[in-house]
Short mmCIF file of C-alpha atoms in Angstrom, two decimals:
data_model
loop_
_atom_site.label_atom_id
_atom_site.label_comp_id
_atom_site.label_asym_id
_atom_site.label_seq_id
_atom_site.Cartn_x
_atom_site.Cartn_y
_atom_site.Cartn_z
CA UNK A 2 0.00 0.00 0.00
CA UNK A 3 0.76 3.51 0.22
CA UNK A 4 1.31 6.25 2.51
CA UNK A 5 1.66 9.98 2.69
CA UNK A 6 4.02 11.89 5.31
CA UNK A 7 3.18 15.74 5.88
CA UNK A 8 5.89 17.18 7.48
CA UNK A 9 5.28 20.03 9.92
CA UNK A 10 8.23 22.19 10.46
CA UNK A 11 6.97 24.70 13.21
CA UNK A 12 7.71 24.01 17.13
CA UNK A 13 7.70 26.19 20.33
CA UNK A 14 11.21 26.19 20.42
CA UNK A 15 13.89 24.69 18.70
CA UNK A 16 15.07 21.45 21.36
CA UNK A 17 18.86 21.39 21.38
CA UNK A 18 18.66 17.91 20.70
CA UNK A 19 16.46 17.90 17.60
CA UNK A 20 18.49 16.99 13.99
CA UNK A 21 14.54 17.89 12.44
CA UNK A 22 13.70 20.84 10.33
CA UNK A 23 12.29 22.65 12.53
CA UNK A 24 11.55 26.21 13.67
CA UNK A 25 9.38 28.50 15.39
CA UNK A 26 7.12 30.33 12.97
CA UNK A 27 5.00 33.53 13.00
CA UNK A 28 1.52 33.17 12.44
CA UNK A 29 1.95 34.18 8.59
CA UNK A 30 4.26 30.96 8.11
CA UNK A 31 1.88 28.29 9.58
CA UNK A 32 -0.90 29.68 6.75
CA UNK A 33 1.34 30.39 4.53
CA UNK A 34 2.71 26.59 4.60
CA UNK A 35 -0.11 24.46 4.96
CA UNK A 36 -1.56 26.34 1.81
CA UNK A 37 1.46 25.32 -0.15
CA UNK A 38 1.34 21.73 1.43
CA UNK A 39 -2.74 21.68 0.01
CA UNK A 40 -1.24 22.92 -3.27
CA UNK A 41 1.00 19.82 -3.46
CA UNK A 42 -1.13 17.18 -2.56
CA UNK A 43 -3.26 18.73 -5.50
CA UNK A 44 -0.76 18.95 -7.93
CA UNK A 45 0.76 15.31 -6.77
CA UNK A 46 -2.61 13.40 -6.91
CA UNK A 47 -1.66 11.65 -10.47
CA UNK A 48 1.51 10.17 -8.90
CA UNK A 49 -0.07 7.87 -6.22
CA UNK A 50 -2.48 5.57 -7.93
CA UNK A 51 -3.36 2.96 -5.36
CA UNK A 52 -5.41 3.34 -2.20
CA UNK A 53 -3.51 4.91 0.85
CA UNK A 54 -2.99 3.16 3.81
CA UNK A 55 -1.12 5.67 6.03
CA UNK A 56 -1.18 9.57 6.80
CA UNK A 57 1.59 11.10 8.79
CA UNK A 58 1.53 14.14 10.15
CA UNK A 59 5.10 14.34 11.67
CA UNK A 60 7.57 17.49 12.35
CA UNK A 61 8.54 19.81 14.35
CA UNK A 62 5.14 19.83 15.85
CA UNK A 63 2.27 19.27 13.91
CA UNK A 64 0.38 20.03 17.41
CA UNK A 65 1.70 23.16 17.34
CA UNK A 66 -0.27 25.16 14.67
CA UNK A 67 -3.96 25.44 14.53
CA UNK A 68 -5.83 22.44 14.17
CA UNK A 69 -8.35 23.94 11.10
CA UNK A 70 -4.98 23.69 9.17
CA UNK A 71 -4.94 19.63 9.78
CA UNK A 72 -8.65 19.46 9.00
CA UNK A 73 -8.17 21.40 5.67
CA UNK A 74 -5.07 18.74 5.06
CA UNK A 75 -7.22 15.79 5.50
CA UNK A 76 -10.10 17.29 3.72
CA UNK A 77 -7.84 17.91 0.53
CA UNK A 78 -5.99 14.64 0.84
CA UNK A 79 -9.78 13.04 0.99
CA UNK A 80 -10.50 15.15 -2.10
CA UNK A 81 -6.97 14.00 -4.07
CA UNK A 82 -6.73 10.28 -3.32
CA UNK A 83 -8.93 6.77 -1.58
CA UNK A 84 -7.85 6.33 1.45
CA UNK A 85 -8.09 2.43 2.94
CA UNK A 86 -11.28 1.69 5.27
CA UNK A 87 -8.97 0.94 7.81
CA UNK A 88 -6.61 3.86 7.54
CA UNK A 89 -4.30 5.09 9.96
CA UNK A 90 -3.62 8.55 10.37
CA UNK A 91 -1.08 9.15 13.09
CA UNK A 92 -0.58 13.03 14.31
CA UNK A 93 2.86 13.69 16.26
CA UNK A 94 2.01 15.71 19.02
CA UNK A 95 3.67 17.48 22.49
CA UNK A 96 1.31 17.57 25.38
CA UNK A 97 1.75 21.06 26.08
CA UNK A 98 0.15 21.93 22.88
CA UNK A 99 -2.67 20.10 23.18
CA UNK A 100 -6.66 20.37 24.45
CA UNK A 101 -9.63 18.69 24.16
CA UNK A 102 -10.88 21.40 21.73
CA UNK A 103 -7.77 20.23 19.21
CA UNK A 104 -8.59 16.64 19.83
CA UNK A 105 -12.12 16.93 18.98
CA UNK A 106 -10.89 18.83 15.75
CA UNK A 107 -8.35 16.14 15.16
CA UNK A 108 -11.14 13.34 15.37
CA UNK A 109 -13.24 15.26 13.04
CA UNK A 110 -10.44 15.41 10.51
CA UNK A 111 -10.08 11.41 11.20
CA UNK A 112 -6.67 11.58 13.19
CA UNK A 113 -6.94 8.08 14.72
CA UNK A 114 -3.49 7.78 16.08
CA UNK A 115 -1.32 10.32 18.02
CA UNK A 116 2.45 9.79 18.34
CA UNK A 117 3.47 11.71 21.51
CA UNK A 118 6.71 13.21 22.40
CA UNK A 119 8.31 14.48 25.30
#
């Protein structure tokens, strides 16, 4: 099967640690990116022709920026290709960016899987 990786570049604070692209954005970035990212999935929908089996959302922090922005994701991917019955869509995510007001987004957009880091 076939999966798609998003990756999220945008965190709190750039984590010493971290060999990620990664970076904390202003609120013109996070827009600015995800509208790009929708763009691509667009423009890329010819090259996957068989059902998708995995969505990653991975990063930086995909937790970090408003969750609308995952929703629209999912909504275009949903749009662009046929996702599996049984697909699994994993968001990364840092538990000091998150609230049961994202999570309820995220479970609207179909995020069925959260990878947490700490």
């Amino acid at each position: 099967m076939t999966g798609i990786y998003i990756h999220i570049p945008f965190c709190k604070s750039k984590c010493p640690y971290c060999d990620f692209y990664s970076f904390k954005p202003d609120e013109t970035q996070k827009d600015s990116y995800l509208k790009a990212v929708l763009r691509c999935i667009k423009e890329n929908k010819s090259q996957i022709k068989t059902e998708v089996d995995t969505v990653y959302f991975g990063g930086g922090t995909p937790s970090y920026i408003p969750p609308k922005l995952i929703l629209g994701a999912m909504n275009q991917i949903r749009k662009c290709f046929t996702l599996t019955e049984n697909a699994e869509i994993t968001l990364e995510l840092n538990p000091g960016t998150i609230g049961q007001a994202k999570v309820d987004t995220y479970k609207q957009a179909g995020i069925n899987r959260f990878s947490i880091g700490l």
